[in-house]
mmCIF file of N, CA and C in Angstrom:
data_model
loop_
_atom_site.group_PDB
_atom_site.id
_atom_site.type_symbol
_atom_site.label_atom_id
_atom_site.label_comp_id
_atom_site.label_asym_id
_atom_site.label_seq_id
_atom_site.Cartn_x
_atom_site.Cartn_y
_atom_site.Cartn_z
ATOM 1 N N MET G 1 0.881 -1.193 -0.003
ATOM 2 C CA MET G 1 0.063 0.008 0.093
ATOM 3 C C MET G 1 0.953 1.229 -0.044
ATOM 4 N N ASP G 2 0.277 2.348 -0.476
ATOM 5 C CA ASP G 2 1.099 3.623 -0.523
ATOM 6 C C ASP G 2 1.011 4.252 0.770
ATOM 7 N N GLY G 3 2.254 4.871 1.045
ATOM 8 C CA GLY G 3 2.249 5.741 2.215
ATOM 9 C C GLY G 3 1.720 5.151 3.606
ATOM 10 N N ASP G 4 0.959 6.016 4.310
ATOM 11 C CA ASP G 4 0.535 5.522 5.575
ATOM 12 C C ASP G 4 -0.661 4.776 5.763
ATOM 13 N N GLY G 5 -1.404 4.554 4.508
ATOM 14 C CA GLY G 5 -2.788 3.962 4.545
ATOM 15 C C GLY G 5 -2.737 2.558 5.088
ATOM 16 N N GLY G 6 -1.633 1.673 4.844
ATOM 17 C CA GLY G 6 -1.640 0.272 5.367
ATOM 18 C C GLY G 6 -1.112 0.104 6.690
ATOM 19 N N ASN G 7 -0.435 1.179 7.300
ATOM 20 C CA ASN G 7 0.291 0.940 8.577
ATOM 21 C C ASN G 7 -0.598 0.557 9.682
ATOM 22 N N TRP G 8 -1.789 1.248 9.769
ATOM 23 C CA TRP G 8 -2.741 0.866 10.871
ATOM 24 C C TRP G 8 -3.330 -0.487 10.785
ATOM 25 N N LEU G 9 -3.568 -0.934 9.442
ATOM 26 C CA LEU G 9 -4.068 -2.135 9.163
ATOM 27 C C LEU G 9 -3.172 -3.229 9.432
ATOM 28 N N THR G 10 -1.878 -3.046 9.133
ATOM 29 C CA THR G 10 -0.871 -4.016 9.411
ATOM 30 C C THR G 10 -0.656 -4.168 10.878
ATOM 31 N N GLY G 11 -0.688 -2.976 11.694
ATOM 32 C CA GLY G 11 -0.664 -3.027 13.085
ATOM 33 C C GLY G 11 -1.897 -3.853 13.639
ATOM 34 N N ILE G 12 -3.002 -3.761 13.210
ATOM 35 C CA ILE G 12 -4.126 -4.378 13.780
ATOM 36 C C ILE G 12 -3.941 -6.001 13.452
ATOM 37 N N GLY G 13 -3.414 -6.406 12.150
ATOM 38 C CA GLY G 13 -3.211 -7.614 11.855
ATOM 39 C C GLY G 13 -2.157 -8.308 12.706
ATOM 40 N N PHE G 14 -1.120 -7.583 12.979
ATOM 41 C CA PHE G 14 -0.050 -8.222 13.928
ATOM 42 C C PHE G 14 -0.435 -8.329 15.319
ATOM 43 N N THR G 15 -1.371 -7.237 15.760
ATOM 44 C CA THR G 15 -1.774 -7.322 17.161
ATOM 45 C C THR G 15 -2.860 -8.497 17.167
ATOM 46 N N THR G 16 -3.527 -8.754 16.262
ATOM 47 C CA THR G 16 -4.521 -9.977 16.340
ATOM 48 C C THR G 16 -3.604 -11.182 16.407
ATOM 49 N N LEU G 17 -2.658 -11.337 15.464
ATOM 50 C CA LEU G 17 -1.914 -12.463 15.469
ATOM 51 C C LEU G 17 -1.237 -12.840 16.753
ATOM 52 N N THR G 18 -0.656 -11.701 17.443
ATOM 53 C CA THR G 18 -0.038 -11.921 18.680
ATOM 54 C C THR G 18 -1.072 -12.198 19.848
ATOM 55 N N CYS G 19 -2.265 -11.718 19.792
ATOM 56 C CA CYS G 19 -3.346 -12.104 20.829
ATOM 57 C C CYS G 19 -3.662 -13.474 20.547
ATOM 58 N N ASN G 20 -3.866 -13.839 19.368
ATOM 59 C CA ASN G 20 -4.314 -15.220 19.022
ATOM 60 C C ASN G 20 -3.324 -16.321 19.401
ATOM 61 N N SER G 21 -2.002 -15.958 19.193
ATOM 62 C CA SER G 21 -0.939 -16.801 19.585
ATOM 63 C C SER G 21 -0.837 -17.053 20.982
ATOM 64 N N SER G 22 -0.894 -15.885 21.718
ATOM 65 C CA SER G 22 -0.880 -15.827 23.111
ATOM 66 C C SER G 22 -1.968 -16.760 23.773
ATOM 67 N N LEU G 23 -3.213 -16.486 23.329
ATOM 68 C CA LEU G 23 -4.289 -17.327 23.838
ATOM 69 C C LEU G 23 -4.153 -18.808 23.435
ATOM 70 N N GLU G 24 -3.613 -19.076 22.467
ATOM 71 C CA GLU G 24 -3.423 -20.502 22.133
ATOM 72 C C GLU G 24 -2.393 -21.105 23.000
ATOM 73 N N ILE G 25 -1.313 -20.389 23.213
ATOM 74 C CA ILE G 25 -0.383 -20.887 24.197
ATOM 75 C C ILE G 25 -0.908 -21.011 25.629
ATOM 76 N N TYR G 26 -1.712 -20.054 26.030
ATOM 77 C CA TYR G 26 -2.366 -20.351 27.282
ATOM 78 C C TYR G 26 -3.302 -21.474 27.402
ATOM 79 N N ARG G 27 -4.145 -21.650 26.252
ATOM 80 C CA ARG G 27 -5.070 -22.638 26.249
ATOM 81 C C ARG G 27 -4.428 -24.041 26.093
ATOM 82 N N SER G 28 -3.267 -24.170 25.848
ATOM 83 C CA SER G 28 -2.500 -25.532 25.543
ATOM 84 C C SER G 28 -2.196 -26.272 26.822
ATOM 85 N N LYS G 29 -2.285 -25.574 27.863
ATOM 86 C CA LYS G 29 -2.214 -26.069 29.268
ATOM 87 C C LYS G 29 -0.798 -26.860 29.464
ATOM 88 N N GLY G 30 0.244 -26.294 29.019
ATOM 89 C CA GLY G 30 1.457 -26.861 29.121
ATOM 90 C C GLY G 30 1.892 -27.937 28.220
ATOM 91 N N ASP G 31 1.104 -28.084 27.174
ATOM 92 C CA ASP G 31 1.577 -29.139 26.165
ATOM 93 C C ASP G 31 2.650 -28.630 25.231
ATOM 94 N N ALA G 32 3.858 -29.231 25.526
ATOM 95 C CA ALA G 32 5.083 -28.603 24.832
ATOM 96 C C ALA G 32 4.881 -28.634 23.286
ATOM 97 N N TRP G 33 4.385 -29.667 22.675
ATOM 98 C CA TRP G 33 4.365 -29.790 21.386
ATOM 99 C C TRP G 33 3.433 -28.738 20.730
ATOM 100 N N SER G 34 2.208 -28.277 21.452
ATOM 101 C CA SER G 34 1.433 -27.312 20.844
ATOM 102 C C SER G 34 1.968 -25.974 21.076
ATOM 103 N N VAL G 35 2.708 -25.778 22.155
ATOM 104 C CA VAL G 35 3.410 -24.444 22.319
ATOM 105 C C VAL G 35 4.495 -24.132 21.297
ATOM 106 N N ALA G 36 5.225 -25.338 20.988
ATOM 107 C CA ALA G 36 6.322 -25.273 19.949
ATOM 108 C C ALA G 36 5.713 -24.935 18.564
ATOM 109 N N PHE G 37 4.550 -25.612 18.211
ATOM 110 C CA PHE G 37 3.888 -25.377 16.898
ATOM 111 C C PHE G 37 3.431 -23.930 16.944
ATOM 112 N N VAL G 38 2.765 -23.490 17.929
ATOM 113 C CA VAL G 38 2.388 -22.048 17.860
ATOM 114 C C VAL G 38 3.500 -21.044 17.730
ATOM 115 N N MET G 39 4.542 -21.243 18.548
ATOM 116 C CA MET G 39 5.646 -20.388 18.484
ATOM 117 C C MET G 39 6.449 -20.282 17.245
ATOM 118 N N SER G 40 6.570 -21.508 16.671
ATOM 119 C CA SER G 40 7.304 -21.559 15.380
ATOM 120 C C SER G 40 6.434 -21.057 14.251
ATOM 121 N N ALA G 41 5.328 -21.183 14.305
ATOM 122 C CA ALA G 41 4.288 -20.779 13.255
ATOM 123 C C ALA G 41 4.293 -19.070 13.428
ATOM 124 N N TYR G 42 4.247 -18.590 14.607
ATOM 125 C CA TYR G 42 4.181 -17.054 14.888
ATOM 126 C C TYR G 42 5.451 -16.560 14.435
ATOM 127 N N PHE G 43 6.594 -17.093 14.781
ATOM 128 C CA PHE G 43 7.884 -16.517 14.286
ATOM 129 C C PHE G 43 8.238 -16.668 12.807
ATOM 130 N N ALA G 44 7.655 -17.845 12.243
ATOM 131 C CA ALA G 44 7.784 -17.905 10.719
ATOM 132 C C ALA G 44 6.882 -16.868 9.964
ATOM 133 N N VAL G 45 5.643 -16.518 10.476
ATOM 134 C CA VAL G 45 4.917 -15.516 9.885
ATOM 135 C C VAL G 45 5.535 -14.196 10.030
ATOM 136 N N LEU G 46 6.158 -13.878 11.276
ATOM 137 C CA LEU G 46 6.942 -12.612 11.441
ATOM 138 C C LEU G 46 8.124 -12.512 10.474
ATOM 139 N N LEU G 47 8.831 -13.524 10.351
ATOM 140 C CA LEU G 47 10.002 -13.577 9.459
ATOM 141 C C LEU G 47 9.533 -13.408 7.943
ATOM 142 N N LEU G 48 8.425 -14.025 7.561
ATOM 143 C CA LEU G 48 7.787 -14.004 6.242
ATOM 144 C C LEU G 48 7.496 -12.531 5.887
ATOM 145 N N PHE G 49 6.913 -11.866 6.790
ATOM 146 C CA PHE G 49 6.548 -10.323 6.470
ATOM 147 C C PHE G 49 7.694 -9.483 6.574
ATOM 148 N N LEU G 50 8.677 -9.774 7.293
ATOM 149 C CA LEU G 50 9.910 -9.020 7.216
ATOM 150 C C LEU G 50 10.646 -9.130 5.964
ATOM 151 N N CYS G 51 10.842 -10.465 5.458
ATOM 152 C CA CYS G 51 11.449 -10.714 4.212
ATOM 153 C C CYS G 51 10.590 -10.163 2.995
ATOM 154 N N LEU G 52 9.427 -10.114 3.189
ATOM 155 C CA LEU G 52 8.507 -9.478 1.978
ATOM 156 C C LEU G 52 8.722 -7.966 2.054
ATOM 157 N N MET G 53 8.872 -7.414 3.198
ATOM 158 C CA MET G 53 8.982 -5.984 3.350
ATOM 159 C C MET G 53 10.428 -5.599 2.746
ATOM 160 N N LEU G 54 11.430 -6.389 3.034
ATOM 161 C CA LEU G 54 12.790 -6.239 2.597
ATOM 162 C C LEU G 54 12.859 -6.450 1.026
ATOM 163 N N TYR G 55 12.089 -7.338 0.618
ATOM 164 C CA TYR G 55 12.173 -7.828 -0.839
ATOM 165 C C TYR G 55 11.475 -6.594 -1.661
ATOM 166 N N MET G 56 10.376 -6.026 -1.181
ATOM 167 C CA MET G 56 9.754 -4.940 -1.968
ATOM 168 C C MET G 56 10.547 -3.730 -1.935
ATOM 169 N N GLY G 57 11.501 -3.406 -1.001
ATOM 170 C CA GLY G 57 12.339 -2.343 -0.845
ATOM 171 C C GLY G 57 13.565 -2.519 -1.622
ATOM 172 N N ALA G 58 13.985 -3.767 -1.986
ATOM 173 C CA ALA G 58 15.311 -3.986 -2.714
ATOM 174 C C ALA G 58 15.214 -3.600 -4.159
ATOM 175 N N ALA G 59 16.380 -3.164 -4.555
ATOM 176 C CA ALA G 59 16.543 -2.701 -6.138
ATOM 177 C C ALA G 59 16.285 -4.033 -7.020
ATOM 178 N N PRO G 60 15.751 -3.756 -8.136
ATOM 179 C CA PRO G 60 15.295 -4.847 -9.038
ATOM 180 C C PRO G 60 16.345 -5.863 -9.556
ATOM 181 N N ASN G 61 17.619 -5.440 -9.610
ATOM 182 C CA ASN G 61 18.577 -6.384 -10.136
ATOM 183 C C ASN G 61 19.643 -6.707 -9.193
ATOM 184 N N GLU G 62 19.307 -6.659 -7.848
ATOM 185 C CA GLU G 62 20.150 -6.828 -6.677
ATOM 186 C C GLU G 62 20.203 -8.183 -6.300
ATOM 187 N N ALA G 63 21.455 -8.687 -5.914
ATOM 188 C CA ALA G 63 21.533 -10.049 -5.565
ATOM 189 C C ALA G 63 20.915 -10.350 -4.227
ATOM 190 N N GLN G 64 20.681 -9.470 -3.374
ATOM 191 C CA GLN G 64 19.890 -9.635 -2.098
ATOM 192 C C GLN G 64 18.485 -10.022 -2.441
ATOM 193 N N ARG G 65 17.982 -9.501 -3.558
ATOM 194 C CA ARG G 65 16.624 -9.874 -3.905
ATOM 195 C C ARG G 65 16.321 -11.253 -4.061
ATOM 196 N N TRP G 66 17.474 -11.944 -4.760
ATOM 197 C CA TRP G 66 17.335 -13.385 -5.005
ATOM 198 C C TRP G 66 17.465 -14.158 -3.761
ATOM 199 N N LYS G 67 18.256 -13.732 -2.829
ATOM 200 C CA LYS G 67 18.390 -14.446 -1.496
ATOM 201 C C LYS G 67 17.037 -14.250 -0.650
ATOM 202 N N LEU G 68 16.472 -13.093 -0.844
ATOM 203 C CA LEU G 68 15.174 -12.945 -0.204
ATOM 204 C C LEU G 68 13.987 -13.858 -0.675
ATOM 205 N N LYS G 69 14.042 -13.956 -2.017
ATOM 206 C CA LYS G 69 13.112 -14.823 -2.759
ATOM 207 C C LYS G 69 13.204 -16.263 -2.264
ATOM 208 N N ILE G 70 14.475 -16.743 -2.105
ATOM 209 C CA ILE G 70 14.666 -18.064 -1.507
ATOM 210 C C ILE G 70 14.151 -18.183 -0.125
ATOM 211 N N ALA G 71 14.311 -17.145 0.740
ATOM 212 C CA ALA G 71 14.021 -17.089 2.153
ATOM 213 C C ALA G 71 12.440 -17.151 2.234
ATOM 214 N N ILE G 72 11.696 -16.431 1.298
ATOM 215 C CA ILE G 72 10.252 -16.268 1.263
ATOM 216 C C ILE G 72 9.804 -17.723 0.807
ATOM 217 N N TRP G 73 10.245 -18.317 -0.183
ATOM 218 C CA TRP G 73 9.713 -19.570 -0.547
ATOM 219 C C TRP G 73 10.024 -20.676 0.472
ATOM 220 N N SER G 74 11.117 -20.548 1.075
ATOM 221 C CA SER G 74 11.444 -21.634 2.128
ATOM 222 C C SER G 74 10.473 -21.352 3.470
ATOM 223 N N LEU G 75 10.205 -20.196 3.751
ATOM 224 C CA LEU G 75 9.216 -19.918 4.909
ATOM 225 C C LEU G 75 7.857 -20.305 4.414
ATOM 226 N N LEU G 76 7.436 -20.064 3.196
ATOM 227 C CA LEU G 76 6.112 -20.454 2.789
ATOM 228 C C LEU G 76 6.035 -21.927 2.864
ATOM 229 N N THR G 77 6.914 -22.690 2.278
ATOM 230 C CA THR G 77 6.969 -24.218 2.359
ATOM 231 C C THR G 77 6.965 -24.762 3.823
ATOM 232 N N PHE G 78 7.745 -24.032 4.664
ATOM 233 C CA PHE G 78 7.738 -24.477 6.121
ATOM 234 C C PHE G 78 6.309 -24.362 6.585
ATOM 235 N N LEU G 79 5.754 -23.194 6.562
ATOM 236 C CA LEU G 79 4.321 -22.928 7.078
ATOM 237 C C LEU G 79 3.307 -23.869 6.488
ATOM 238 N N THR G 80 3.410 -24.184 5.219
ATOM 239 C CA THR G 80 2.358 -24.986 4.530
ATOM 240 C C THR G 80 2.555 -26.416 5.011
ATOM 241 N N SER G 81 3.804 -26.994 5.060
ATOM 242 C CA SER G 81 4.064 -28.268 5.622
ATOM 243 C C SER G 81 3.666 -28.442 7.152
ATOM 244 N N MET G 82 3.881 -27.508 7.897
ATOM 245 C CA MET G 82 3.480 -27.614 9.325
ATOM 246 C C MET G 82 1.930 -27.573 9.422
ATOM 247 N N PHE G 83 1.100 -26.813 8.605
ATOM 248 C CA PHE G 83 -0.283 -26.749 8.762
ATOM 249 C C PHE G 83 -0.799 -28.018 8.243
ATOM 250 N N LEU G 84 -0.290 -28.497 7.102
ATOM 251 C CA LEU G 84 -0.642 -29.781 6.573
ATOM 252 C C LEU G 84 -0.533 -30.919 7.400
ATOM 253 N N TYR G 85 0.547 -30.949 8.217
ATOM 254 C CA TYR G 85 0.901 -32.036 9.262
ATOM 255 C C TYR G 85 -0.084 -32.003 10.178
ATOM 256 N N LYS G 86 -0.506 -30.801 10.784
ATOM 257 C CA LYS G 86 -1.438 -30.628 11.995
ATOM 258 C C LYS G 86 -2.747 -30.936 11.302
ATOM 259 N N GLU G 87 -3.056 -30.615 10.133
ATOM 260 C CA GLU G 87 -4.395 -30.846 9.723
ATOM 261 C C GLU G 87 -4.721 -32.355 9.339
ATOM 262 N N SER G 88 -3.552 -33.026 9.059
ATOM 263 C CA SER G 88 -3.765 -34.342 8.722
ATOM 264 C C SER G 88 -4.142 -35.357 9.861
ATOM 265 N N GLU G 89 -3.943 -34.732 11.085
ATOM 266 C CA GLU G 89 -4.421 -35.569 12.272
ATOM 267 C C GLU G 89 -5.959 -35.584 12.331
ATOM 268 N N LEU G 90 -6.654 -34.724 11.603
ATOM 269 C CA LEU G 90 -8.002 -34.581 11.611
ATOM 270 C C LEU G 90 -8.757 -35.398 10.489
ATOM 271 N N MET G 91 -7.805 -35.784 9.537
ATOM 272 C CA MET G 91 -8.317 -36.569 8.349
ATOM 273 C C MET G 91 -8.611 -38.155 8.577
ATOM 274 N N LEU G 92 -9.186 -38.767 7.614
ATOM 275 C CA LEU G 92 -9.284 -40.166 7.819
ATOM 276 C C LEU G 92 -8.077 -40.835 7.767
ATOM 277 N N TRP G 93 -8.091 -42.242 8.049
ATOM 278 C CA TRP G 93 -6.761 -42.930 8.285
ATOM 279 C C TRP G 93 -5.770 -42.924 7.046
ATOM 280 N N PRO G 94 -6.153 -42.808 5.764
ATOM 281 C CA PRO G 94 -5.054 -42.810 4.859
ATOM 282 C C PRO G 94 -4.155 -41.676 4.821
ATOM 283 N N VAL G 95 -4.716 -40.548 5.164
ATOM 284 C CA VAL G 95 -4.118 -39.249 5.080
ATOM 285 C C VAL G 95 -2.892 -39.169 6.192
ATOM 286 N N PRO G 96 -3.104 -39.326 7.534
ATOM 287 C CA PRO G 96 -2.240 -39.340 8.465
ATOM 288 C C PRO G 96 -1.014 -40.387 8.260
ATOM 289 N N PHE G 97 -1.499 -41.531 7.683
ATOM 290 C CA PHE G 97 -0.435 -42.587 7.482
ATOM 291 C C PHE G 97 0.437 -42.230 6.461
ATOM 292 N N PHE G 98 -0.046 -41.432 5.329
ATOM 293 C CA PHE G 98 0.823 -40.945 4.311
ATOM 294 C C PHE G 98 1.862 -39.864 4.915
ATOM 295 N N PHE G 99 1.385 -39.089 5.742
ATOM 296 C CA PHE G 99 2.254 -38.126 6.341
ATOM 297 C C PHE G 99 3.227 -38.583 7.318
ATOM 298 N N LYS G 100 2.949 -39.730 8.031
ATOM 299 C CA LYS G 100 3.756 -40.352 9.019
ATOM 300 C C LYS G 100 4.787 -41.039 8.268
ATOM 301 N N VAL G 101 4.585 -41.514 7.124
ATOM 302 C CA VAL G 101 5.704 -42.262 6.246
ATOM 303 C C VAL G 101 6.659 -41.459 5.746
ATOM 304 N N ILE G 102 6.218 -40.331 5.381
ATOM 305 C CA ILE G 102 7.207 -39.314 4.633
ATOM 306 C C ILE G 102 8.157 -38.709 5.711
#
């Protein structure tokens, strides 16, 4: 977004993300795997938005832009695989078996 138009909306989004993550950690009641999942997803999203911000500000032919593109794709792959693994626990028996084998 141009100028200051998106700053307040981005702030609301990150505040909501932080509140939801904090509440989920609180509701996990000490389950270490759930806390690790929420914390890693939270920091991966923060890193993703930082990399996107740096990518948009980089010069078009800069080598840093290529490295940021690799970081963005890696973070997106990490987040997608994490959520697919967590979602596979709710599926019927062939889907969780497939993810446990891999």
